[in-house]
Coordinates of C-alpha atoms in Angstrom, one line a residue:
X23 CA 94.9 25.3 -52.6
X24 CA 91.8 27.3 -51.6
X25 CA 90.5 24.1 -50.0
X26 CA 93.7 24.4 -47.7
X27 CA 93.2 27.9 -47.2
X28 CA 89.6 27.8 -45.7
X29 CA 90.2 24.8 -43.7
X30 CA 93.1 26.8 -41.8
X31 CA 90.6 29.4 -41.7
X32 CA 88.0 27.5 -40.1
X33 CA 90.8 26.1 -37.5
X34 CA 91.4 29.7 -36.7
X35 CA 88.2 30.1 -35.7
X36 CA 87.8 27.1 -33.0
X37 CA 90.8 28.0 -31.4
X38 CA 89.3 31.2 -30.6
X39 CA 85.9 29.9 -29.7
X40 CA 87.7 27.3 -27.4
X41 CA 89.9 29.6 -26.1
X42 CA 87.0 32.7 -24.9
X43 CA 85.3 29.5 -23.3
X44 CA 88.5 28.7 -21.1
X45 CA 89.0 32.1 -20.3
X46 CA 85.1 32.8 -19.3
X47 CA 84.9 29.7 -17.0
X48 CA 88.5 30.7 -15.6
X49 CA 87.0 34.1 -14.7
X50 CA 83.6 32.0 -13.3
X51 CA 85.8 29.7 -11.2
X52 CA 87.8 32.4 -10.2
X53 CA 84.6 34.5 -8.7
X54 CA 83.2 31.9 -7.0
X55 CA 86.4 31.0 -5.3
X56 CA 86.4 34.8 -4.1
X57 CA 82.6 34.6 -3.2
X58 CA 83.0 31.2 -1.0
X59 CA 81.0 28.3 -0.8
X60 CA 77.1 29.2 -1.1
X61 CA 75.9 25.9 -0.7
X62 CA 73.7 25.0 2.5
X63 CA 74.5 22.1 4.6
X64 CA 71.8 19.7 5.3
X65 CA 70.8 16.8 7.3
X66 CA 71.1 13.5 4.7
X67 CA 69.8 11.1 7.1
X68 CA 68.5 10.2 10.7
X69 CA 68.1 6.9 11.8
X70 CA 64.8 7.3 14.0
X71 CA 63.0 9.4 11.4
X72 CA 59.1 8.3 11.1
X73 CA 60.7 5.1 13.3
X74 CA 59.0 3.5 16.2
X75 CA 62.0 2.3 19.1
X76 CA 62.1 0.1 21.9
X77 CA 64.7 -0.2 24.9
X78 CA 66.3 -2.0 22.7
X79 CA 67.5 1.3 20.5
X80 CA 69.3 3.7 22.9
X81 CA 71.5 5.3 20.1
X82 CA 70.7 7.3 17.1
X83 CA 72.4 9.1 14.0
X84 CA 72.2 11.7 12.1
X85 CA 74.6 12.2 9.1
X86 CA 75.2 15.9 7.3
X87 CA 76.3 16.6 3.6
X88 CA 79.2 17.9 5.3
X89 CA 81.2 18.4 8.1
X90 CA 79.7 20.4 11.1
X91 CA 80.9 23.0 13.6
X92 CA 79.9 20.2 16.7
X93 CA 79.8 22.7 19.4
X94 CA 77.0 24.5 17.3
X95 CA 75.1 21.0 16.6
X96 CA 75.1 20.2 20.1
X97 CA 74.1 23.3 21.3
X98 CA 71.0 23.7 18.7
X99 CA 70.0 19.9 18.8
X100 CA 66.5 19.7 20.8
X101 CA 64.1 16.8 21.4
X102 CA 61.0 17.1 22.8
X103 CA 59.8 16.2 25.1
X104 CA 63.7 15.7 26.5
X105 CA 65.9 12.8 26.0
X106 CA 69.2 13.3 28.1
X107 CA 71.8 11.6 26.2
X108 CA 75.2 12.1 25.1
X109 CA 77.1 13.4 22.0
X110 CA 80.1 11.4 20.1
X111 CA 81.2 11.9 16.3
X112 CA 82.9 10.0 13.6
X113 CA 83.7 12.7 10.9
X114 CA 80.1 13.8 9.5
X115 CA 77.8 11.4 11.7
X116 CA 76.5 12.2 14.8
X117 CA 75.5 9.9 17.5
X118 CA 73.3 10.4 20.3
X119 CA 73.5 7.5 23.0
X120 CA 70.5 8.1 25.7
X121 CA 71.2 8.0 29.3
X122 CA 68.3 6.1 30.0
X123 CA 65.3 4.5 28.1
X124 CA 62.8 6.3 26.0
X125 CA 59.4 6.0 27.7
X126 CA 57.0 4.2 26.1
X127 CA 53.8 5.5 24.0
X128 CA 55.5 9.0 23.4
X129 CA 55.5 10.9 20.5
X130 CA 58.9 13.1 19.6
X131 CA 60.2 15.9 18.3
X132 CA 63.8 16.3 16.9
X133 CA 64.9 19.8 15.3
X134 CA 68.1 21.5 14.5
X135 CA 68.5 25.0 13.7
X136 CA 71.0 27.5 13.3
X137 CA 73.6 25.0 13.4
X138 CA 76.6 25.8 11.2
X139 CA 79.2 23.4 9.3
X140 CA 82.8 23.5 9.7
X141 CA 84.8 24.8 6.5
X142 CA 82.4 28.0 4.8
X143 CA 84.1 30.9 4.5
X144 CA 87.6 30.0 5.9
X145 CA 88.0 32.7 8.6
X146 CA 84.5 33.4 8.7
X147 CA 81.6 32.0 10.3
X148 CA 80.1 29.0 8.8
X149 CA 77.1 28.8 6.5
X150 CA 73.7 28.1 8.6
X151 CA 72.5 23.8 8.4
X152 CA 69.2 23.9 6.3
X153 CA 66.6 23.9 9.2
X154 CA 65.7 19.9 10.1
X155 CA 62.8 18.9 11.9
X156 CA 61.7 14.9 12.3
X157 CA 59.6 13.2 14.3
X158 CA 59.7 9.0 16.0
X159 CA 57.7 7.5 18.9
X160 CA 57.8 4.8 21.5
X161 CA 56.3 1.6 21.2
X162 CA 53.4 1.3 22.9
X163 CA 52.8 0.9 26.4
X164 CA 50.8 -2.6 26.2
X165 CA 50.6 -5.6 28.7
X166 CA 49.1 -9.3 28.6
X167 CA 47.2 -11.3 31.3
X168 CA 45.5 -14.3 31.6
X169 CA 41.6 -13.5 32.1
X170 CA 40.0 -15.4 35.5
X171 CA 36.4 -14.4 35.5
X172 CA 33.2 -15.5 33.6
X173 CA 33.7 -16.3 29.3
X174 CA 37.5 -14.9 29.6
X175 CA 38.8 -17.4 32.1
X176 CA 41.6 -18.6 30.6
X177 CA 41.7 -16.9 28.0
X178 CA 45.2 -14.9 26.5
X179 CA 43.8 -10.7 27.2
X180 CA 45.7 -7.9 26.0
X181 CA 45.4 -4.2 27.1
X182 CA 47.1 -1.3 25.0
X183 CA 47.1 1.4 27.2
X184 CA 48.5 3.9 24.2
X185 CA 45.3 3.3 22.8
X186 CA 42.6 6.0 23.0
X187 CA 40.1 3.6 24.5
X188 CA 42.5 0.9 26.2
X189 CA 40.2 -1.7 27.1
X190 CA 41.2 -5.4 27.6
X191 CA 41.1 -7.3 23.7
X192 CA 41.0 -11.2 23.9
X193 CA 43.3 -12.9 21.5
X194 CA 42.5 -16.8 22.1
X195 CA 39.8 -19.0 21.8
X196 CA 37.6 -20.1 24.8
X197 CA 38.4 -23.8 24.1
X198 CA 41.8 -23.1 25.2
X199 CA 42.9 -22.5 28.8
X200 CA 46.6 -20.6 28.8
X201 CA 49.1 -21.4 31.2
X202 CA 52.5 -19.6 30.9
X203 CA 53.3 -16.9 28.0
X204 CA 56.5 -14.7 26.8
X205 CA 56.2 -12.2 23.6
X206 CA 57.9 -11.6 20.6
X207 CA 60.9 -9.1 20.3
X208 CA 58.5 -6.8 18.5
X209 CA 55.0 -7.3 20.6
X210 CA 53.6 -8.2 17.1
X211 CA 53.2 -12.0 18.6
X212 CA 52.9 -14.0 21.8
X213 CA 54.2 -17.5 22.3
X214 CA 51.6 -19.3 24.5
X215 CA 51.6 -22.6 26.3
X216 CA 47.6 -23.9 26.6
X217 CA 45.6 -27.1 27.5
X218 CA 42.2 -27.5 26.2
X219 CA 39.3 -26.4 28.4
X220 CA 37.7 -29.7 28.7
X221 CA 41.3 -31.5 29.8
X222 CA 42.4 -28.9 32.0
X223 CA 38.2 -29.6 33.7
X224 CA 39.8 -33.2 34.4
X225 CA 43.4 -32.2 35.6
X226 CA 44.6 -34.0 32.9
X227 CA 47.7 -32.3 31.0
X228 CA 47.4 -31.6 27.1
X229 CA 49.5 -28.5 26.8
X230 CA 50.5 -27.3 23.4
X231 CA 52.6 -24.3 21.7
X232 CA 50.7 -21.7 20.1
X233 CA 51.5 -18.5 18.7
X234 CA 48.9 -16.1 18.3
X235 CA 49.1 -12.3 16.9
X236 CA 48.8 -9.0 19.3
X237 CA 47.8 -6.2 16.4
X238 CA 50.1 -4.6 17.5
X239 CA 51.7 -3.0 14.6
X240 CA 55.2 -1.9 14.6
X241 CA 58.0 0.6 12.2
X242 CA 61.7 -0.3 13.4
X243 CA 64.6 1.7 12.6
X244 CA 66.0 -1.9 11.4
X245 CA 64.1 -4.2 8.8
X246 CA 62.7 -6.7 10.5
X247 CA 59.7 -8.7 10.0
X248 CA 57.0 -7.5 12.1
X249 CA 53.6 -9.6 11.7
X250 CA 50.8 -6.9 9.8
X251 CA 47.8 -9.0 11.0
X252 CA 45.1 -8.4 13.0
X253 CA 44.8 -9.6 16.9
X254 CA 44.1 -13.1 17.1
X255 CA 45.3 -14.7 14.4
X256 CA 46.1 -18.6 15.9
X257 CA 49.1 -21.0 14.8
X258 CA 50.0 -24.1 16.2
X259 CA 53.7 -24.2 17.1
X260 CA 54.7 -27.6 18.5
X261 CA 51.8 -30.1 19.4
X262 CA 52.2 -32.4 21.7
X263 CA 51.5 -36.2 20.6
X264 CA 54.8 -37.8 21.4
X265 CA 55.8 -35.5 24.5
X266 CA 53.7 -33.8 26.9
X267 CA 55.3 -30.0 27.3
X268 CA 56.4 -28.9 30.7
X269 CA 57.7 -25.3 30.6
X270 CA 59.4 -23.4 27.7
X271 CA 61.3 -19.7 26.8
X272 CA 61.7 -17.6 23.8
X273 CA 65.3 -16.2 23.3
X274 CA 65.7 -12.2 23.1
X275 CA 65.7 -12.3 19.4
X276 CA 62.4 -14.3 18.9
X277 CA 64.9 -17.0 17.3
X278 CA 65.2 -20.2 19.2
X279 CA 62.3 -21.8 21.6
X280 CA 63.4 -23.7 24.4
X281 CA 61.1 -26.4 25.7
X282 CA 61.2 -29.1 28.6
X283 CA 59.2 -32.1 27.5
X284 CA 58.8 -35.7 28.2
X285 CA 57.9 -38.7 26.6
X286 CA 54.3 -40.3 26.6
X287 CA 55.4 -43.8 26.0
X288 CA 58.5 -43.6 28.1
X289 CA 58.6 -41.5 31.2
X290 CA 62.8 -41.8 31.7
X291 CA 62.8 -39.6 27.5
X292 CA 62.3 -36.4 29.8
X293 CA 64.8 -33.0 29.0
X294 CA 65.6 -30.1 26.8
X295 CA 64.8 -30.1 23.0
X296 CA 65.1 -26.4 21.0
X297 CA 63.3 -25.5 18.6
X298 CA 64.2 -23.5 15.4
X299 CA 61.9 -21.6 12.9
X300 CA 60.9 -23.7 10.1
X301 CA 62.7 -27.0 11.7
X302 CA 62.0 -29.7 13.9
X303 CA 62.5 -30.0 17.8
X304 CA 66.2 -31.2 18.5
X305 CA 67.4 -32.6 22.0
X306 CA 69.6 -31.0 24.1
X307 CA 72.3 -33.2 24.3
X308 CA 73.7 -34.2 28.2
X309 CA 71.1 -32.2 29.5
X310 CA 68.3 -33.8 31.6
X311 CA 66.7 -31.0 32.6
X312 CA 65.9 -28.9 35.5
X313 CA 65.0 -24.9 35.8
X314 CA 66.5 -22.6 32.3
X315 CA 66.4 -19.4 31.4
X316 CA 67.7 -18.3 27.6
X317 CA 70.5 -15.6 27.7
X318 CA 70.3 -11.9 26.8
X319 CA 72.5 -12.6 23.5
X320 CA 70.2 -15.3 22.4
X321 CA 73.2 -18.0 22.4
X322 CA 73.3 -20.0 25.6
X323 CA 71.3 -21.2 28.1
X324 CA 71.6 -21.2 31.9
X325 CA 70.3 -24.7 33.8
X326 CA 70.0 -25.9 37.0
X327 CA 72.2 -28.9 37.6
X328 CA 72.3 -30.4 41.0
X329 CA 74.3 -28.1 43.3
X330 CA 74.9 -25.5 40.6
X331 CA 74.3 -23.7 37.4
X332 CA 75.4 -24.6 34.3
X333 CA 75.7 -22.0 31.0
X334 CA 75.9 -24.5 27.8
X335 CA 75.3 -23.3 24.6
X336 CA 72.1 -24.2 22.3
X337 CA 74.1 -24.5 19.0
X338 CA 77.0 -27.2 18.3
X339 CA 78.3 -29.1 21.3
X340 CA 76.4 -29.0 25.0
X341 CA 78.8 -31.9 26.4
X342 CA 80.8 -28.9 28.3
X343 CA 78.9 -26.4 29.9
X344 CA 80.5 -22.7 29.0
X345 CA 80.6 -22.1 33.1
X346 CA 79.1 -23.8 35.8
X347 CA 78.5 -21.7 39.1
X348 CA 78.9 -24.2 41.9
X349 CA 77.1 -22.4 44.6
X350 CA 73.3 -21.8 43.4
X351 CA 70.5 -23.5 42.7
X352 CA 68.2 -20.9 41.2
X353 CA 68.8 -18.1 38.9
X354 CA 65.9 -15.6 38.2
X355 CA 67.0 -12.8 35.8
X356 CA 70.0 -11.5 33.5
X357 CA 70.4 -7.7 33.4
X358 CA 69.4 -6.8 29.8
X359 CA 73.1 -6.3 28.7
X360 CA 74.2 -10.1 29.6
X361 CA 76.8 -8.8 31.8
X362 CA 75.5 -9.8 35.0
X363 CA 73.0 -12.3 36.8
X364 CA 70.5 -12.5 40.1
X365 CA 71.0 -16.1 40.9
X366 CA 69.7 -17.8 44.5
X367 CA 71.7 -19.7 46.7
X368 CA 70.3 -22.0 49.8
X369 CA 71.7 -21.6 52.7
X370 CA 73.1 -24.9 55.3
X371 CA 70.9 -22.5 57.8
X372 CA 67.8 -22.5 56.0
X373 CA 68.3 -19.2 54.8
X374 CA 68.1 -18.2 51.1
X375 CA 70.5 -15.6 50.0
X376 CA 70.3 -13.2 46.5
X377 CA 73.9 -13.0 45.0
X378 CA 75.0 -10.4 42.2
X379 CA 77.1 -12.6 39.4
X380 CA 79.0 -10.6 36.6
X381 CA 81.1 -11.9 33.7
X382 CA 84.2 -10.5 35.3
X383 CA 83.8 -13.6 38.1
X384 CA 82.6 -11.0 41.1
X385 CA 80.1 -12.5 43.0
X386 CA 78.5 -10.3 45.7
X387 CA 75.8 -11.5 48.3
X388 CA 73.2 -8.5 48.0
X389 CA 70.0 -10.0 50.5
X390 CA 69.7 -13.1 52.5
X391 CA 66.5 -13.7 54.3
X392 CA 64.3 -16.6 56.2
X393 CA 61.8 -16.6 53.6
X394 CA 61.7 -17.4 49.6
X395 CA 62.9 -15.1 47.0
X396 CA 60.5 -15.8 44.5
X397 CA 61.4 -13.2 41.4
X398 CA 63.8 -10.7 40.4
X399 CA 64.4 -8.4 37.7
X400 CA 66.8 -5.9 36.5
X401 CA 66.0 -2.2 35.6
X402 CA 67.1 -1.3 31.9
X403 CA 70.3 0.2 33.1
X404 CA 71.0 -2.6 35.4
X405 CA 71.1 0.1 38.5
X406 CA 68.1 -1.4 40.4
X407 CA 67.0 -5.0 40.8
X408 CA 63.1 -5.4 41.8
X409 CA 62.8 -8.5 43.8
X410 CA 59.6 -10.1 45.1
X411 CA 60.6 -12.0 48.7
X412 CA 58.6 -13.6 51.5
X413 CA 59.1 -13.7 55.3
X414 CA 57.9 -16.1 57.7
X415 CA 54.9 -15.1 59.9
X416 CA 55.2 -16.4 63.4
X417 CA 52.2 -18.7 64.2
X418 CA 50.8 -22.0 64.3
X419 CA 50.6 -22.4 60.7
X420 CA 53.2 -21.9 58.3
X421 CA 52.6 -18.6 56.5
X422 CA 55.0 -16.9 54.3
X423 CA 53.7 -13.2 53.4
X424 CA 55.2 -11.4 50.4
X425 CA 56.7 -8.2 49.8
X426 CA 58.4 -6.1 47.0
X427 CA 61.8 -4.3 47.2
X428 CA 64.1 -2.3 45.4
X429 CA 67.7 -2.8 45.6
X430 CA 70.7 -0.2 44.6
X431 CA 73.2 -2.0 42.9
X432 CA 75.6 0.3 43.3
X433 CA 75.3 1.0 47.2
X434 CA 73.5 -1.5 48.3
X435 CA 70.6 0.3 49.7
X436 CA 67.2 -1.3 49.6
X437 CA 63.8 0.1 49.8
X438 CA 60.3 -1.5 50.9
X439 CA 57.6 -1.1 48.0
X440 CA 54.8 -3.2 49.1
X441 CA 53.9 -5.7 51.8
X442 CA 50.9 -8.2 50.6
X443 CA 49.1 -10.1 53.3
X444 CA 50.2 -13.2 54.2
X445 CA 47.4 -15.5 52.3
X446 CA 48.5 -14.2 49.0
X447 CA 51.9 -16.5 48.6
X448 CA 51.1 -16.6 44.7
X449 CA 51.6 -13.2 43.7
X450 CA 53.5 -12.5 40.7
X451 CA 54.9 -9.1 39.0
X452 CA 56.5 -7.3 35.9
X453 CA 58.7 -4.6 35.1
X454 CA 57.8 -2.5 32.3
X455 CA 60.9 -2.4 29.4
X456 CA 61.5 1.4 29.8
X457 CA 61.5 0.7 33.7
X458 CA 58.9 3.2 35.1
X459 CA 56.3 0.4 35.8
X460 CA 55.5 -2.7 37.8
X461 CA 52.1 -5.1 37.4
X462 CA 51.4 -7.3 39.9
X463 CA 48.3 -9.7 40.9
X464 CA 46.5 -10.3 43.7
X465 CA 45.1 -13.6 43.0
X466 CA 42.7 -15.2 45.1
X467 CA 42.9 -19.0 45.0
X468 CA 41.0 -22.2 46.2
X469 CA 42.6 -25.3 47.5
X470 CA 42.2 -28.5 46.4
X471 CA 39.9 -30.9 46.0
X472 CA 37.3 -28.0 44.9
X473 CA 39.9 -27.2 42.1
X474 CA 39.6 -30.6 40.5
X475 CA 36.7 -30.4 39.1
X476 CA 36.8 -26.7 37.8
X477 CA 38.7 -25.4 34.3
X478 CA 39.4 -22.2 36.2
X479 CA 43.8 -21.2 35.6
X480 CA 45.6 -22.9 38.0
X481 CA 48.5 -22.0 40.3
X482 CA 52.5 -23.6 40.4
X483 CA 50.8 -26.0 43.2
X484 CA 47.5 -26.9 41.3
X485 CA 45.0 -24.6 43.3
X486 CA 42.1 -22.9 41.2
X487 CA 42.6 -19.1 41.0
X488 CA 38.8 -17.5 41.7
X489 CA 40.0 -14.2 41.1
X490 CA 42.5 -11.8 40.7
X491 CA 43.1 -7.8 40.9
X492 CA 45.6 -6.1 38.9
X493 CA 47.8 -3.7 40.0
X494 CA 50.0 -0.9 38.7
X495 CA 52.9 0.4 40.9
X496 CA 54.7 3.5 39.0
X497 CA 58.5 3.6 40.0
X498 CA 60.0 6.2 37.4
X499 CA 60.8 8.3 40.7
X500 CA 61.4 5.9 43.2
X501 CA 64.9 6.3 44.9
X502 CA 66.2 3.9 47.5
X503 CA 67.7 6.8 49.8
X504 CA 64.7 8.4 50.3
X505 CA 62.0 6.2 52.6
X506 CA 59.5 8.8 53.1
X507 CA 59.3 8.9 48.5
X508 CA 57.6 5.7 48.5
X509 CA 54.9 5.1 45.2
X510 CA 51.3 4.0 45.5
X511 CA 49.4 1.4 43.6
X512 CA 47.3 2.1 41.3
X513 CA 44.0 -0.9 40.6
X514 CA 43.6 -1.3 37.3
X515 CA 39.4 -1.8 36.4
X516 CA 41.3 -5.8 35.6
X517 CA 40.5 -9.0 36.9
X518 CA 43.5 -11.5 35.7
X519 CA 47.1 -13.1 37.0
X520 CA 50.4 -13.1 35.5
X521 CA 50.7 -9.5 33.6
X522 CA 53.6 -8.9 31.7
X523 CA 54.5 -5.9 30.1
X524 CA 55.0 -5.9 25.8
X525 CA 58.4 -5.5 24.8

């Protein structure tokens, strides 16, 4: 009975503990209903932060812990130095889409201030974003050449000219004489095509695949792997005992290598093999060969095929092409999206004209001339193509001199760059990925038979290059309406041929 008695007691007792607990935290809950939300909204994350981006990346995002007052995030969103771009939302993520590329080898700036959410306070203003301030750069603005003069003749060069002392850095061995190059994705590695010096002294051809590392160090928003060695680190990539290589492309993604080769002991084994990482070289099925180029989405590749072009694909069955363009014989560049094409077509008049191809089927005729259109490339917005032509010079001999334009896509207006003399047919040039610059050579070359007994580079047509100037043209502000607006040339302290820009 008294056992009874205190245990009711003690009952007693935790009710009213339990019940002063409910009622304390009813009152709590109750105040800070009354007093709002105190709480400060913050940034959780930003895609570019500590990041270094290519053309490639021409959107970023920014996610908050909750949702935002987007008139007040727009207004209060600064980058520095300025990035036009525009805003679009998807509950509490941000994204920024630029207008245009980011120039390379540029630090940034991104803060936000003073923004405030959505929700605080309902009726009243909204509580003030926790300040956010971040910071991401360009990749760097770096370019290769091919070295002409003295020990670097030959040789793979590299100039980083984000550096604070850009000078040229050699990244192959002198026993190797380079011919044709195309970089990684990343600009971490370049994929070189190369005869040894003492075959290339006999005109014999020896070419292999090489890869061989830039130092070049990059942070991408996405993981990737980016190569952490130093410059010059060498690896033989396909050799070539059973097939001589002719030509060869790297796809967009640094996937897939594309290679024209043909047979040693059987001169008719001559086409299109790809090449996968870690796998062996496979044939391109029903394709003998002829020009190619690798398209922007890494998947197909264009070919010249008689009186047209044919798009087949490099995985799973080539025996139908994916298009075929009747009408061309050449084509020279994709725009960086895929959507359209600068392909050549020869005229019955001996004219050459420069068409405009887009996946929709428009075709559009955008330059015909009496000369050769020897290259062509797409800005990064696909607005401007830069083409390199020639014209006949009237005379006894025939001289075709080159010259450099820029076309409007959109109106059709085109614009005179530069005019070379007419001895220097062999010039080539490259647009910069963020599209504010252009390297071009000047080489100076020597006709057979004095090249067949040097190991100096060599042109297309077998002539020894003796030297070579390089040249930067900057075109950030060049517009195709206004003649009197037109850029000069700046000589780089360079001797070499074929630059091209880093990704």
């Amino acid at each position: 009975m008294i056992n009874r008695t205190i245990n009711r007691k003690s009952i007693q007792s935790l009710d009213r503990i339990a019940i002063t607990l409910i009622a304390g935290l009813t009152v709590v809950i109750a105040i800070l209903l009354f007093q709002g939300d105190h709480s400060v909204p913050r940034v959780r994350s930003f895609t570019w932060q500590d990041k270094q981006i290519g053309v490639e990346h021409d959107r970023f995002a920014i996610t908050f812990t909750r949702p935002m007052d987007r008139v007040s995030v727009e207004t209060n969103l600064q980058i520095n130095p300025p990035l036009p771009g525009k805003f679009s939302w998807a509950g509490r993520r941000l994204v920024y889409t630029l207008i245009s590329p980011a120039p390379y080898g540029t630090n940034y700036q991104l803060s936000l201030q003073k923004a405030t959410d959505k929700y605080s306070n309902s009726g009243k203003s909204g509580a003030i974003l926790q300040p956010f301030n971040a910071q991401f750069r360009t990749r760097d603005r770096a370019f290769a050449y091919i070295g002409v003069e003295g020990q670097n003749s030959g040789q793979l060069m590299l100039v980083n000219l984000s550096a604070p002392e850009p000078k040229p850095i050699v990244l192959t061995p002198p026993d190797l004489v380079v011919s044709d190059f195309k970089a990684y994705p990343q600009g971490d590695r370049i994929l070189f095509l190369a005869n040894d010096r003492n075959s290339q002294r006999q005109g014999v051809l020896q070419q292999k695949l090489y890869e061989v590392t830039t130092g070049i160090h990059t942070n991408p928003p996405e993981q990737q792997s980016v190569s952490q060695e130093p410059a010059g680190k060498l690896k033989l990539v396909l050799d070539n005992k059973d097939y001589q290589i002719l030509k060869f492309d790297l796809s967009s993604d640094g996937k897939t290598i594309v290679t024209q080769r043909v047979s040693r002991s059987n001169p008719g084994d001559f086409g299109i093999w790809t090449l996968q990482p870690n796998s062996s070289p496979k044939p391109l099925q029903g394709q003998p060969g002829g020009d190619f180029l690798i398209t922007p989405d890494s998947q197909a590749l264009a070919i010249t095929q008689g009186e047209g072009l044919a798009i087949v694909p490099i995985a799973g069955s080539q025996d139908q092409p994916l298009d075929f363009l009747p009408k061309y014989g050449t084509i020279l560049a994709f725009s960086r999206d895929g959507l359209a094409a600068a392909t050549v077509k020869f005229n019955q008049d001996f004219t050459r004209s420069l068409f405009l191809v887009n996946t929709q089927g428009t075709e559009k005729e955008i330059a015909r001339i009496n000369g050769s259109i020897v290259d062509a490339e797409f800005d990064p917005i696909g607005e401007t193509l830069y083409c390199l032509f020639t014209k006949l010079v009237a005379g006894e001999q025939y001289q075709e001199q080159p010259y450099i334009v820029a076309i409007n896509l959109k109106t059709g207006e085109t614009k005179k760059l530069l005019e070379f003399s007419p001895n220097q047919r062999q010039v080539q040039m490259n647009l910069s990925p963020d599209g504010i610059g252009l390297l071009f050579d000047q080489p100076l070359i020597t006709p057979q038979p004095a090249a067949g007994i040097s190991d100096a580079v060599r042109t297309d047509d077998n002539a020894a290059i003796v030297t070579s100037r390089l040249w930067l043209l900057p075109i950030s502000s060049i517009s195709t309406t206004d003649e009197s607006n037109v850029p000069k040339p700046e000589e780089l302290p360079i001797t070499g041929v074929r630059p091209v820009w880093l990704p």
